[in-house]
Short mmCIF file of C-alpha atoms and ligand atoms in Angstrom, two decimals:
data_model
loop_
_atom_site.label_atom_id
_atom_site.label_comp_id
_atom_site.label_asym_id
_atom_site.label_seq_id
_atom_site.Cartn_x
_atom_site.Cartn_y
_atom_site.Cartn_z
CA UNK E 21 6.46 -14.13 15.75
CA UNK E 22 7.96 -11.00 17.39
CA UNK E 23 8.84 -7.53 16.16
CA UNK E 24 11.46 -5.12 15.84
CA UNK E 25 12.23 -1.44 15.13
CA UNK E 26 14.15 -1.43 12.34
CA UNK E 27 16.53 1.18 14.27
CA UNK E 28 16.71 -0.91 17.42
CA UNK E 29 14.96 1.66 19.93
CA UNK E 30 12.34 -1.41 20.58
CA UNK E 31 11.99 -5.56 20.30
CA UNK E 32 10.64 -8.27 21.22
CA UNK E 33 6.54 -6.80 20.85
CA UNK E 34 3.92 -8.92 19.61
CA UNK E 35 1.48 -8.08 16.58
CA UNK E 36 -0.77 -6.24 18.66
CA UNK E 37 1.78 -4.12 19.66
CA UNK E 38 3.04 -2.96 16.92
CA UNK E 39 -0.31 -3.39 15.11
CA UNK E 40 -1.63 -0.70 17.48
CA UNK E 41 1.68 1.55 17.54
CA UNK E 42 2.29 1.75 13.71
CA UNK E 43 5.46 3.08 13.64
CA UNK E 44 8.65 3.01 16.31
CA UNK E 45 9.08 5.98 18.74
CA UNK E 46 12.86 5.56 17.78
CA UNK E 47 10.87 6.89 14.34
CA UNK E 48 12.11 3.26 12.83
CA UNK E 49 9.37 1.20 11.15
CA UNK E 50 8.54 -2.15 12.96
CA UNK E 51 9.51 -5.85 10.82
CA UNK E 52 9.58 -9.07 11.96
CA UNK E 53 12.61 -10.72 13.45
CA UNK E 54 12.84 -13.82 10.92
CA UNK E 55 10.61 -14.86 7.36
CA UNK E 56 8.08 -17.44 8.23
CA UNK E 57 9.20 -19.83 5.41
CA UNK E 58 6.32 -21.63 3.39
CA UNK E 59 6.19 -24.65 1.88
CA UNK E 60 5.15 -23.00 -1.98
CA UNK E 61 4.25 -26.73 -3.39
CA UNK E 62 2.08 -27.64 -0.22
CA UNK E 63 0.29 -24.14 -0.64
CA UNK E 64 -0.72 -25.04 -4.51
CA UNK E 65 -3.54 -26.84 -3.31
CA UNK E 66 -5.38 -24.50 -2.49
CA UNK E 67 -7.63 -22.33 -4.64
CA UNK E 68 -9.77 -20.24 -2.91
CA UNK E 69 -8.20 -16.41 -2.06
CA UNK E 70 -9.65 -16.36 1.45
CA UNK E 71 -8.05 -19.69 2.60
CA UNK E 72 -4.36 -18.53 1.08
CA UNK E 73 -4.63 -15.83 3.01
CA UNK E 74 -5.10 -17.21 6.17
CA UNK E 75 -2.15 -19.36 5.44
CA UNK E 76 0.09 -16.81 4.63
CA UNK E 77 -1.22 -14.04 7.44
CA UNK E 78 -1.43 -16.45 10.41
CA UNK E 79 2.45 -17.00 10.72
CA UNK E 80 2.86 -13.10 11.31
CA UNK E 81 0.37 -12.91 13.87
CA UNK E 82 0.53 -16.18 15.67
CA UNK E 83 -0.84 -16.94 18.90
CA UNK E 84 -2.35 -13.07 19.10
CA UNK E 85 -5.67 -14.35 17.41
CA UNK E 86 -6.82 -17.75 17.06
CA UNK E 87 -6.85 -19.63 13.56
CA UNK E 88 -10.29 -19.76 13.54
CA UNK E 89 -11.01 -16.60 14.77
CA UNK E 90 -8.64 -14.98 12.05
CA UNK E 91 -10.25 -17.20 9.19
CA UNK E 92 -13.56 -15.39 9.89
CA UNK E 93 -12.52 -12.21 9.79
CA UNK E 94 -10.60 -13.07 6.53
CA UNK E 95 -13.81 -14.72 4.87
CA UNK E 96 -15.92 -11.53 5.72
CA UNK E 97 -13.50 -9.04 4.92
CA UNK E 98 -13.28 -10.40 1.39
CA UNK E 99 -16.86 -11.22 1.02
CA UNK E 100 -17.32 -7.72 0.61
CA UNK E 101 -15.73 -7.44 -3.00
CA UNK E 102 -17.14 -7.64 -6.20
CA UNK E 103 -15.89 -10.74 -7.94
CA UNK E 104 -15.94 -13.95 -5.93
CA UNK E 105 -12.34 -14.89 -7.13
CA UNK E 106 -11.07 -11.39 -5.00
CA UNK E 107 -8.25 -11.01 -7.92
CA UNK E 108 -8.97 -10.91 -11.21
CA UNK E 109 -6.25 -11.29 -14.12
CA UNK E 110 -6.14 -9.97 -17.75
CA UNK E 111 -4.01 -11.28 -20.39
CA UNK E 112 -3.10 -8.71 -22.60
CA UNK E 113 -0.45 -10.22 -24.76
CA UNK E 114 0.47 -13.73 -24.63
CA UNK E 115 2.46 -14.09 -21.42
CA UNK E 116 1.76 -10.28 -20.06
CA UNK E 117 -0.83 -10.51 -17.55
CA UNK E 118 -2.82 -7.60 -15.53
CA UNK E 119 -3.25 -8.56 -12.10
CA UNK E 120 -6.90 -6.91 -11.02
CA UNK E 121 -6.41 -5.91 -7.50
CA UNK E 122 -9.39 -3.41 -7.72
CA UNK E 123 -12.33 -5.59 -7.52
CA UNK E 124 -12.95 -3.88 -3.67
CA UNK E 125 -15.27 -1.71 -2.63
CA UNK E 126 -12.88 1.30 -3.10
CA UNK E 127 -11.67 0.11 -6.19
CA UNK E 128 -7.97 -0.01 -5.75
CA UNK E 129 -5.49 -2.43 -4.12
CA UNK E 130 -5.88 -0.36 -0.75
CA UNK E 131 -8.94 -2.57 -0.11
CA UNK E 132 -6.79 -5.45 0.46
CA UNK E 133 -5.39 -3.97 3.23
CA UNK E 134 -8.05 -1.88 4.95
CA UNK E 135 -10.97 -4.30 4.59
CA UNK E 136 -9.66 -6.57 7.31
CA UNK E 137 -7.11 -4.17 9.12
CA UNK E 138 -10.44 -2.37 10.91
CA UNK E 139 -12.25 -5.45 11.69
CA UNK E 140 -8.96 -6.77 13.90
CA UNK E 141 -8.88 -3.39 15.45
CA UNK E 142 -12.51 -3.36 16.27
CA UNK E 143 -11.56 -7.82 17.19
CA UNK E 144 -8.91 -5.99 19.96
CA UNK E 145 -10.94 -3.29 20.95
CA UNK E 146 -14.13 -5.52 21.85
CA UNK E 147 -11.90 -7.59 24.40
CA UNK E 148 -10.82 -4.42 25.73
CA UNK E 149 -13.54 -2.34 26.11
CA UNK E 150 -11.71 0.61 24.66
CA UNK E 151 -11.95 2.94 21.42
CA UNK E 152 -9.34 3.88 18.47
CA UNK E 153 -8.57 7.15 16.71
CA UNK E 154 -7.07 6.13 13.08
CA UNK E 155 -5.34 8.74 11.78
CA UNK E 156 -3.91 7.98 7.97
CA UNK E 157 -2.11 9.98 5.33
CA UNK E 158 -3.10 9.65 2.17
CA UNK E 159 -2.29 10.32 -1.60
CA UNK E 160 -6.27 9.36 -2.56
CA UNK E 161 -6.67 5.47 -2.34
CA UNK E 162 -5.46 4.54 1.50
CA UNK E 163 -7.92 7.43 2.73
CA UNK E 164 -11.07 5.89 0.55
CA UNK E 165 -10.02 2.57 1.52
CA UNK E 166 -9.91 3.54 5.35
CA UNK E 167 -13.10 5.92 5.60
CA UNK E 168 -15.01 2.93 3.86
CA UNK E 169 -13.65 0.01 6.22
CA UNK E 170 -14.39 2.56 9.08
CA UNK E 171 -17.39 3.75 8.56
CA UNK E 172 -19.87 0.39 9.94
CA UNK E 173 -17.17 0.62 13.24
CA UNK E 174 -18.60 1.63 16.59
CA UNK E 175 -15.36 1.51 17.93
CA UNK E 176 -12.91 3.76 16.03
CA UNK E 177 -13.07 7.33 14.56
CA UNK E 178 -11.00 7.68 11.33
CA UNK E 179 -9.12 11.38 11.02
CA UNK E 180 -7.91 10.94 7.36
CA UNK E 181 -5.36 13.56 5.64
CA UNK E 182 -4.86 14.46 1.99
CA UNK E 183 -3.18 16.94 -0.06
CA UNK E 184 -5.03 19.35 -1.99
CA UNK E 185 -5.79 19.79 -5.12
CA UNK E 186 -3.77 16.32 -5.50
CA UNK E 187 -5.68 13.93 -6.01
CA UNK E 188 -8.60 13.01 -8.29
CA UNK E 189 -12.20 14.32 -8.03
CA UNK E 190 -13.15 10.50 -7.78
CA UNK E 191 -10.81 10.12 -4.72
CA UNK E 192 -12.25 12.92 -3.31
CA UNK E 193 -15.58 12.35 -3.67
CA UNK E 194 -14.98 8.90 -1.93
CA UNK E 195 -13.88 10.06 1.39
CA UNK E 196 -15.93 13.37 1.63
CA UNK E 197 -19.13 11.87 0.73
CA UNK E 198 -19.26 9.38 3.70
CA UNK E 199 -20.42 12.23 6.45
CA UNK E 200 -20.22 9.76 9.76
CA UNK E 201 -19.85 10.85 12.83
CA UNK E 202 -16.68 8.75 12.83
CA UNK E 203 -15.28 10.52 9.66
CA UNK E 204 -13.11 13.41 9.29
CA UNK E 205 -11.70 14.14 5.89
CA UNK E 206 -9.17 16.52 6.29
CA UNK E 207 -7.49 18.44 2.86
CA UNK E 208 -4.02 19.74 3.90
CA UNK E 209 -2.92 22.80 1.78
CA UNK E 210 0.61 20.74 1.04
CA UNK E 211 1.64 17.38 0.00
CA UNK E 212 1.57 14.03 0.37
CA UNK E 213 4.79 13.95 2.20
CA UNK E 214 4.24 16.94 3.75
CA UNK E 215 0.45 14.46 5.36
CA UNK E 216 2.71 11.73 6.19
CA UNK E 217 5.65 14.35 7.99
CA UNK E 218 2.32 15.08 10.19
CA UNK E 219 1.11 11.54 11.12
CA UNK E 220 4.76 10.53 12.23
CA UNK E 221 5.38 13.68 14.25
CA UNK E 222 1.96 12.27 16.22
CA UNK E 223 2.79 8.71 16.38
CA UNK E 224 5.95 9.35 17.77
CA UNK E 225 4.51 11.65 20.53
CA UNK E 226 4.12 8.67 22.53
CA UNK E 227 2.37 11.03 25.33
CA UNK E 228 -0.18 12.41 22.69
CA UNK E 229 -0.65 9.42 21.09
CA UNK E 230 -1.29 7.33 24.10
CA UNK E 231 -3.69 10.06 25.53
CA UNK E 232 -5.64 9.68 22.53
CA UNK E 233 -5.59 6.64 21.61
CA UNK E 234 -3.97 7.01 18.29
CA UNK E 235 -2.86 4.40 15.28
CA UNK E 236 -1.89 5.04 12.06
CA UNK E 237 -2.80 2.86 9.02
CA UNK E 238 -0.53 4.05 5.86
CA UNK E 239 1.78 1.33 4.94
CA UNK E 240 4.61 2.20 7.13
CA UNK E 241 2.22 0.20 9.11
CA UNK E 242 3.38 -3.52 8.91
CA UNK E 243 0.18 -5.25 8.82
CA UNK E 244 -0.91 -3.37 5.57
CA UNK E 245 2.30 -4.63 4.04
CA UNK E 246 1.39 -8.27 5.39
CA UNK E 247 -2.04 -8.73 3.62
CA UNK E 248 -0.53 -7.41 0.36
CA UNK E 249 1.84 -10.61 0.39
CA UNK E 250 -0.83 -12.64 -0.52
CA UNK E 251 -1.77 -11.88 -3.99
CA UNK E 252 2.23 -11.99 -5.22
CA UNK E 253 1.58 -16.27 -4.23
CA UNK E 254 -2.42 -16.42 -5.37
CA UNK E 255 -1.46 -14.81 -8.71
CA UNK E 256 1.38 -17.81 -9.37
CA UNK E 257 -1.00 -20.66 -7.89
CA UNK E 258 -4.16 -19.56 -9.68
CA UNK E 259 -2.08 -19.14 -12.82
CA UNK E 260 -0.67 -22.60 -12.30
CA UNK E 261 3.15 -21.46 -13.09
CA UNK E 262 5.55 -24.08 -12.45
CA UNK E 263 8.67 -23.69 -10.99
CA UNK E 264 10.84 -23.58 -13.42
CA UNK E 265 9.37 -20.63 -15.54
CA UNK E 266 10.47 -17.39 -15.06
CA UNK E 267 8.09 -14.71 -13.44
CA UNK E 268 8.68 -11.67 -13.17
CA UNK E 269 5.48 -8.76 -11.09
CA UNK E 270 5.50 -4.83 -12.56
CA UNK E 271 4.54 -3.02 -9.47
CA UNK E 272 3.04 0.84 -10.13
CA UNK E 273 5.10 1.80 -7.17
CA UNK E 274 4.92 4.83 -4.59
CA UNK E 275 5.36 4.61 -0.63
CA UNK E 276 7.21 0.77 -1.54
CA UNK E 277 5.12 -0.39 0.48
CA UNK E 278 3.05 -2.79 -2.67
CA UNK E 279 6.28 -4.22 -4.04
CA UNK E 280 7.86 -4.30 -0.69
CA UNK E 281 5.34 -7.17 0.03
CA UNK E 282 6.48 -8.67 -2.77
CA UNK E 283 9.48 -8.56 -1.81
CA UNK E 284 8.74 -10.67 1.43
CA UNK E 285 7.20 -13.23 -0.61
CA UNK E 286 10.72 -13.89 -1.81
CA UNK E 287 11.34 -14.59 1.56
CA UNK E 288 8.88 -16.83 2.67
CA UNK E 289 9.59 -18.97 -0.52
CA UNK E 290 7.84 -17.75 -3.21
CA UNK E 291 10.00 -18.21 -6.93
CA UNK E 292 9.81 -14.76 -8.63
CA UNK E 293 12.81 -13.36 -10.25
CA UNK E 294 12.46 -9.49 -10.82
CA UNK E 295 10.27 -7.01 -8.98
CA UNK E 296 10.13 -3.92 -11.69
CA UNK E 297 9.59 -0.86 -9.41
CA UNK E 298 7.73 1.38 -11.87
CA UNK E 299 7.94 5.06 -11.09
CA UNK E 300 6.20 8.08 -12.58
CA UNK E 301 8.03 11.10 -12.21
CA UNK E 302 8.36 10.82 -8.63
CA UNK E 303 11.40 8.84 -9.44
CA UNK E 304 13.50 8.63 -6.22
CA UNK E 305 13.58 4.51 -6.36
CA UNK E 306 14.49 4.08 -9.69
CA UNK E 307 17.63 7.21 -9.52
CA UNK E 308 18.51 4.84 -6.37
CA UNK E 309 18.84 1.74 -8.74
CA UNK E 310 20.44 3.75 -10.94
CA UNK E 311 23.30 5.23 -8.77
CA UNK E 312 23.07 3.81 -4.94
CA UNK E 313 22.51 7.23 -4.05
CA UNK E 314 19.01 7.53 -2.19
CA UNK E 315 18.24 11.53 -2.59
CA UNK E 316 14.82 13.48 -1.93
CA UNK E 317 13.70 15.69 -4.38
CA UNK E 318 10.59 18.35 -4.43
CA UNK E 319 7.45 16.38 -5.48
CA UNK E 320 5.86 16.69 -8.70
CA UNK E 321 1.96 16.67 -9.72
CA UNK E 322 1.40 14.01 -12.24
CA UNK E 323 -1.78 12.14 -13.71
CA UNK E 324 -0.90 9.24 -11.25
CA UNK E 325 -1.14 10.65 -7.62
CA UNK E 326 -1.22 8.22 -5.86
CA UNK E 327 2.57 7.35 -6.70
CA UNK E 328 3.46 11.57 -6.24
CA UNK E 329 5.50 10.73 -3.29
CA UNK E 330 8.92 11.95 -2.50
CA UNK E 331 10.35 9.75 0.16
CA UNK E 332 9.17 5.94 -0.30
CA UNK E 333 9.20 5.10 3.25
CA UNK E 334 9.27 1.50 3.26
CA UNK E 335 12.43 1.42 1.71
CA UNK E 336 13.68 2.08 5.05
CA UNK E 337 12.66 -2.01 5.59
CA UNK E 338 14.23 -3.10 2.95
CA UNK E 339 17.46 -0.83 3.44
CA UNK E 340 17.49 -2.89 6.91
CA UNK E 341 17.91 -5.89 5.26
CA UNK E 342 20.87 -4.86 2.72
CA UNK E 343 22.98 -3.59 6.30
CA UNK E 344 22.13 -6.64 7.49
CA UNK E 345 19.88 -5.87 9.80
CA UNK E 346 22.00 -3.83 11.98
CA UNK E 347 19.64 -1.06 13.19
CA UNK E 348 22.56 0.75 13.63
CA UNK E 349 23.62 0.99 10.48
CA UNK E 350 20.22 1.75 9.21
CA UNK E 351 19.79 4.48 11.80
CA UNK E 352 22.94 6.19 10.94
CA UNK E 353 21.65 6.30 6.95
CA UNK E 354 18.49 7.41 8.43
CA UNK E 355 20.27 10.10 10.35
CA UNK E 356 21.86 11.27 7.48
CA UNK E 357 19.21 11.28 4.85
CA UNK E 358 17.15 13.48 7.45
CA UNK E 359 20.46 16.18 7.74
CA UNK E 360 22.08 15.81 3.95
CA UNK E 361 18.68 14.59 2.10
CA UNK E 362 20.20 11.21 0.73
CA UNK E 363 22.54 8.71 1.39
CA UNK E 364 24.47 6.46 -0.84
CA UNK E 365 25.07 2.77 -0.07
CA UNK E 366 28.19 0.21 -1.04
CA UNK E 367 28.87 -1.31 -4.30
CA UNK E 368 27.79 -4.95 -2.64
CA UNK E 369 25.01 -3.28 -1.55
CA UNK E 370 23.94 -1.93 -4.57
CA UNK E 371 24.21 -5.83 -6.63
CA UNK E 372 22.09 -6.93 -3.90
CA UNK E 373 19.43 -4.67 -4.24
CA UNK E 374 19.83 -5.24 -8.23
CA UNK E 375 19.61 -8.62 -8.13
CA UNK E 376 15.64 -8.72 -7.28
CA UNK E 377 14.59 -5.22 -7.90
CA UNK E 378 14.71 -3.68 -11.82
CA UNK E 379 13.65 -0.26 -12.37
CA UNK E 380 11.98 1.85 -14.75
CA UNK E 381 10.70 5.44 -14.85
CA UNK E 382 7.52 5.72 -17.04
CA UNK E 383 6.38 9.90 -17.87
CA UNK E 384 2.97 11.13 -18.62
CA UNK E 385 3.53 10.92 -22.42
CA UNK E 386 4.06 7.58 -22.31
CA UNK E 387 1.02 6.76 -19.59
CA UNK E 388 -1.21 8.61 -22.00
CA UNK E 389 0.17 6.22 -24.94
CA UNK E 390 -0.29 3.17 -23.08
CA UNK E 391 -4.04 3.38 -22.20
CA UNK E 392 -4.72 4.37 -25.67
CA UNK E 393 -3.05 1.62 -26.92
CA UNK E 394 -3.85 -1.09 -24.55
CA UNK E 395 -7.61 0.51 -25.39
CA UNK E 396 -7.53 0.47 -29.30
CA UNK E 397 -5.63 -3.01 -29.20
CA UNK E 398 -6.95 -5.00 -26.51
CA UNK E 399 -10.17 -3.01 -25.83
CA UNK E 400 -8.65 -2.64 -22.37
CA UNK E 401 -8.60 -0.04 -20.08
CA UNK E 402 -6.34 1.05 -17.52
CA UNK E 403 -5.93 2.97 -15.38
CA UNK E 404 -3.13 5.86 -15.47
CA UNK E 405 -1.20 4.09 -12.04
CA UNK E 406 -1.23 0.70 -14.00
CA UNK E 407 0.01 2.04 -17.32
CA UNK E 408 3.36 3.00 -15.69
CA UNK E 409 3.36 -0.80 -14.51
CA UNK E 410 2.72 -1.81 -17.82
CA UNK E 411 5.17 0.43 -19.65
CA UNK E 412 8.15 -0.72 -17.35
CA UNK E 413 7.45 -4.35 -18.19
CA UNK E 414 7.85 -3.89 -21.54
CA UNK E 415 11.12 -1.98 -21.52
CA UNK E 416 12.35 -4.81 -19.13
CA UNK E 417 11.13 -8.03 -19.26
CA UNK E 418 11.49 -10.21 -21.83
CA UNK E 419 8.22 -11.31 -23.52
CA UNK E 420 9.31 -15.19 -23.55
CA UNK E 421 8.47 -14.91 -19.29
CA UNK E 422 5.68 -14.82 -17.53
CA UNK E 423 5.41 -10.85 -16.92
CA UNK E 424 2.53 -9.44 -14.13
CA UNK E 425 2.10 -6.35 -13.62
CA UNK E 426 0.02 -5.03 -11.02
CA UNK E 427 -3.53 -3.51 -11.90
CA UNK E 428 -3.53 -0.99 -8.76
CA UNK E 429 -7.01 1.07 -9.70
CA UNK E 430 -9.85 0.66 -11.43
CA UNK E 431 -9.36 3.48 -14.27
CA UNK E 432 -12.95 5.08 -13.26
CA UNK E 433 -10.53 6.78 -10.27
CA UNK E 434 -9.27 8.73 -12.61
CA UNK E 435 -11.65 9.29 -15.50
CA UNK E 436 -10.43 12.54 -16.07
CA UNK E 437 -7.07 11.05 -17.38
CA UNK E 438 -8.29 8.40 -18.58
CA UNK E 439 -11.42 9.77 -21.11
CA UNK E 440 -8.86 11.94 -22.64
CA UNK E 441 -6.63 9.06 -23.94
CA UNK E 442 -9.35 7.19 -24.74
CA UNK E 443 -11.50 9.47 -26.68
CA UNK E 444 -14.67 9.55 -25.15
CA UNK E 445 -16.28 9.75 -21.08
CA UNK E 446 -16.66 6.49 -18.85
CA UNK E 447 -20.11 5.14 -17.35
CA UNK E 448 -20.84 5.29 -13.67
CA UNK E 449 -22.32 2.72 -12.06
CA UNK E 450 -25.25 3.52 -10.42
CA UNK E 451 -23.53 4.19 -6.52
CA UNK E 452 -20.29 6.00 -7.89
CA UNK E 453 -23.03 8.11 -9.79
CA UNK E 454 -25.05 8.83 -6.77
CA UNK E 455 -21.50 9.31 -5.02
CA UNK E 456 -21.05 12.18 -7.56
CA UNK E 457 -24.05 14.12 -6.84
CA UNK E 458 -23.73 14.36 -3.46
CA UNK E 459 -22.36 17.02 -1.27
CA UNK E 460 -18.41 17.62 -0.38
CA UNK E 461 -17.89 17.67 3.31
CA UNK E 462 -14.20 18.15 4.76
CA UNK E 463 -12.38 20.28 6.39
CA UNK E 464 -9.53 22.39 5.38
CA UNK E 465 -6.34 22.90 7.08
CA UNK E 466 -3.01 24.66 6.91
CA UNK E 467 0.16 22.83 6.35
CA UNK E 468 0.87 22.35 10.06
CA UNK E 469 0.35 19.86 13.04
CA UNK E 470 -1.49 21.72 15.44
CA UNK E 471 -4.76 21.95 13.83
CA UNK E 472 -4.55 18.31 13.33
CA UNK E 473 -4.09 17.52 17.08
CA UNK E 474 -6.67 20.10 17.39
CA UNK E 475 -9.37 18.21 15.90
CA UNK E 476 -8.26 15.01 17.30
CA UNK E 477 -8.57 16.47 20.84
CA UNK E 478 -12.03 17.82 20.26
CA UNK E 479 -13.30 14.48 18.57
CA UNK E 480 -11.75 11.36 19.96
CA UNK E 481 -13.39 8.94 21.84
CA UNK E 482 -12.42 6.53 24.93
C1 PLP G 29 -1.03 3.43 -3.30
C2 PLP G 29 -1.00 3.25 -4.77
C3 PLP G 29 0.19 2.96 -5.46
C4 PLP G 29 1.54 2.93 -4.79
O1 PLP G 29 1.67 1.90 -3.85
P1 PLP G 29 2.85 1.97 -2.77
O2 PLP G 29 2.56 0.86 -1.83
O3 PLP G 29 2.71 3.31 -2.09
O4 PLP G 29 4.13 1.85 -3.48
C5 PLP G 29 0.11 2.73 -6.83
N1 PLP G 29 -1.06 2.80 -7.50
C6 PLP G 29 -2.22 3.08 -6.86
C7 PLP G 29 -3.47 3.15 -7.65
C8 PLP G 29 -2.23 3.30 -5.48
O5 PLP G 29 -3.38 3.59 -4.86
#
């Protein structure tokens, strides 16, 4: 398998290469040059998570690790969550289904991701001899999910950004409550965007970068999207749907980068007939469904942070794929949502796009609705991320098909939203209450890059 910028600047790399690079120095995100294509029916056989995914994964990375190699790491990483079965499902009402993907140790779908991305770094970086400074931006989840998977590492130092006074006390307790030497938790006085504006401006400094032996690990990051692919084909297998029912997934949806996966999974093979992106206010997807016009707005603070995003930047892979993956076409819209803020696409373009993706924007009213019914009726919770999931597949879908929508967080991540719909406080388990007693430590910056290269320069390691 080999990789591509999506605006043609480079080709032809391997997944260690872009693995290690994250994102293009043309600024382009990396995807690969064709869809493995698996055989769904051959794949049914097989029940447990850890063995699908080594299925799935191993076509992406190909002759970079060996099989065997790769289906250890796999069986450790997931060894590490709660419930033996990795995903979890709920049926709510008769063919509406909650996909658990927060059975981790961070309790949200991040895990998925994270858990094995750091042991195939630290898999590289033992061959090599050499360490790795991870920097990630982060709306609550990736940055709890990365300090977690980093923290055991020898090898790599994790520099992890996130805006503040945006995300929840639970999030934040998670990645300032780790204290290794390897761990810098860094609140930015700005956004989530405003995080992410600062990790690309370093990753494409291919001098700085290089010198300091930087990666990045949000989702513009191809391998996070990779892992996620799995659970779109375990939740149809385990579920034993046949063929010729119709499936539809919700996905809570932020960066793109969860439903984007899903999205491949199409591609490879796999029979689902809607993705619902499901937007909180933070709507810039579903006003693109809406009108083909792809615009940035100012970012909102809503009870679901971890979608309060402006620009979804993984859309940029799947905006390759409707210009048919010229990369110059999709550098020239690129170009022009960076001058004009947006960019509109053709009519054809537009059917395309609606033709697997539905969309539906869900506001805080209605989130706080939805866990307290989904409480009182199915003595459910959920969390505030997977109520806007839930919400859009009911205004959608039809309840004669087989609806999923994705359970991103465990609703203890955000309690504070959460107790009030309810009607009364959440228990702690014993760690997350421990977690809660202990001492904050972070840093704090300005909005701005320089104290972030700063800090790398005075930490990294070799
Ligand atoms: C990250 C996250 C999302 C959004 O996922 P994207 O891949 O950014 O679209 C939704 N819900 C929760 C709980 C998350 O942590």
């Amino acid at each position: 398998m080999k990789y591509l910028s999506t605006r043609g600047g480079e080709k032809n790399l391997t997944f260690k290469d872009i693995l290690f690079s994250g994102l293009a120095s043309d600024g382009g995100l990396y995807v690969p040059d064709e869809w493995p294509q698996i055989d769904y029916n051959a794949l049914k056989k097989i029940d447990s998570y850890a063995e699908l995914a080594l299925e799935i994964i191993y076509p992406f990375i190909g002759e970079d690790i060996k099989k065997i190699e790769l289906k250890e790491l796999i069986d450790n990483a997931y060894a590490k969550f709660s419930d033996n079965k990795i995903v979890t499902f709920k049926n709510l009402k008769q063919k509406e289904h909650i996909v658990e993907l927060f059975n981790g140790p961070t309790l949200a779908f991040k895990d998925f991701a994270m858990q094995l991305i750091v042991p195939i770094f630290d898999h590289y970086l033992s061959q090599e001899d050499k360490k790795l400074n991870l920097i990630v931006a982060t709306s609550g989840d990736t940055g709890s999910a990365a300090i977690n998977a980093v923290h055991q590492s020898s090898k790599i130092n994790v520099f992890c950004l996130f805006p503040k006074g945006r995300i929840s006390s639970f999030q934040k307790k998670q990645m300032t409550t780790v204290y290794g030497e390897n761990i810098f938790p860094i609140e930015l006085d700005g956004t989530f965007d405003d995080c992410q504006n600062i990790v690309k401006s370093i990753l494409i400094d291919r001098e700085f970068s290089e010198e300091f032996s930087i990666a990045a690990v949000n989702s513009i990051n191809w391998s996070r999207v990779m892992f996620q692919i799995v659970y779109y084909f375990y939740t149809l297998i385990d579920n034993k749907i046949s063929e010729n029912e119709i499936i539809n997934f919700s996905v809570p949806t932020g960066n793109f980068g969860d439903i984007y996966a899903g999205y491949v999974g199409i591609k490879m093979g796999l029979p689902i007939n809607k993705l619902v992106i499901a937007t909180n206010e933070n709507d810039i997807l579903d006003r693109f469904i809406n009108s083909g016009n792809y615009s940035i707005e100012s970012v909102t603070k809503t009870t679901s942070p971890s979608m309060d995003i402006a620009i979804a930047s993984n859309f940029e892979r799947l905006l390759f794929d409707l210009c048919d993956k010229s990369t110059l076409i999709t550098s020239e819209k690129m170009n022009e949502l960076k001058k004009n803020r947006s960019f509109s696409v053709t009519n054809e373009q537009s059917d395309l796009v609606k033709k697997i993706f539905s969309s539906k924007r869900i506001n805080q009213k209605e989130v706080n609705d939805l866990i307290k019914e989904t409480y009182n009726e199915f003595n459910y919770i959920i969390d505030p991320h997977t109520a806007i999931g839930l919400g859009a597949s009911r205004l959608l879908n039809k309840k004669d098909d087989n609806n999923f929508i994705l359970g991103t967080a465990h609703p203890i991540k955000f309690s504070d939203t959460v107790e009030k719909s309810i009607g009364h406080s959440m228990e702690l388990s014993n760690d997350f209450a421990k977690m809660f007693s202990n001492e904050e430590k972070f840093y704090s910056f300005k909005n701005s890059a320089e104290e972030v290269r700063k800090i790398i320069k005075d930490n990294y390691s070799k």
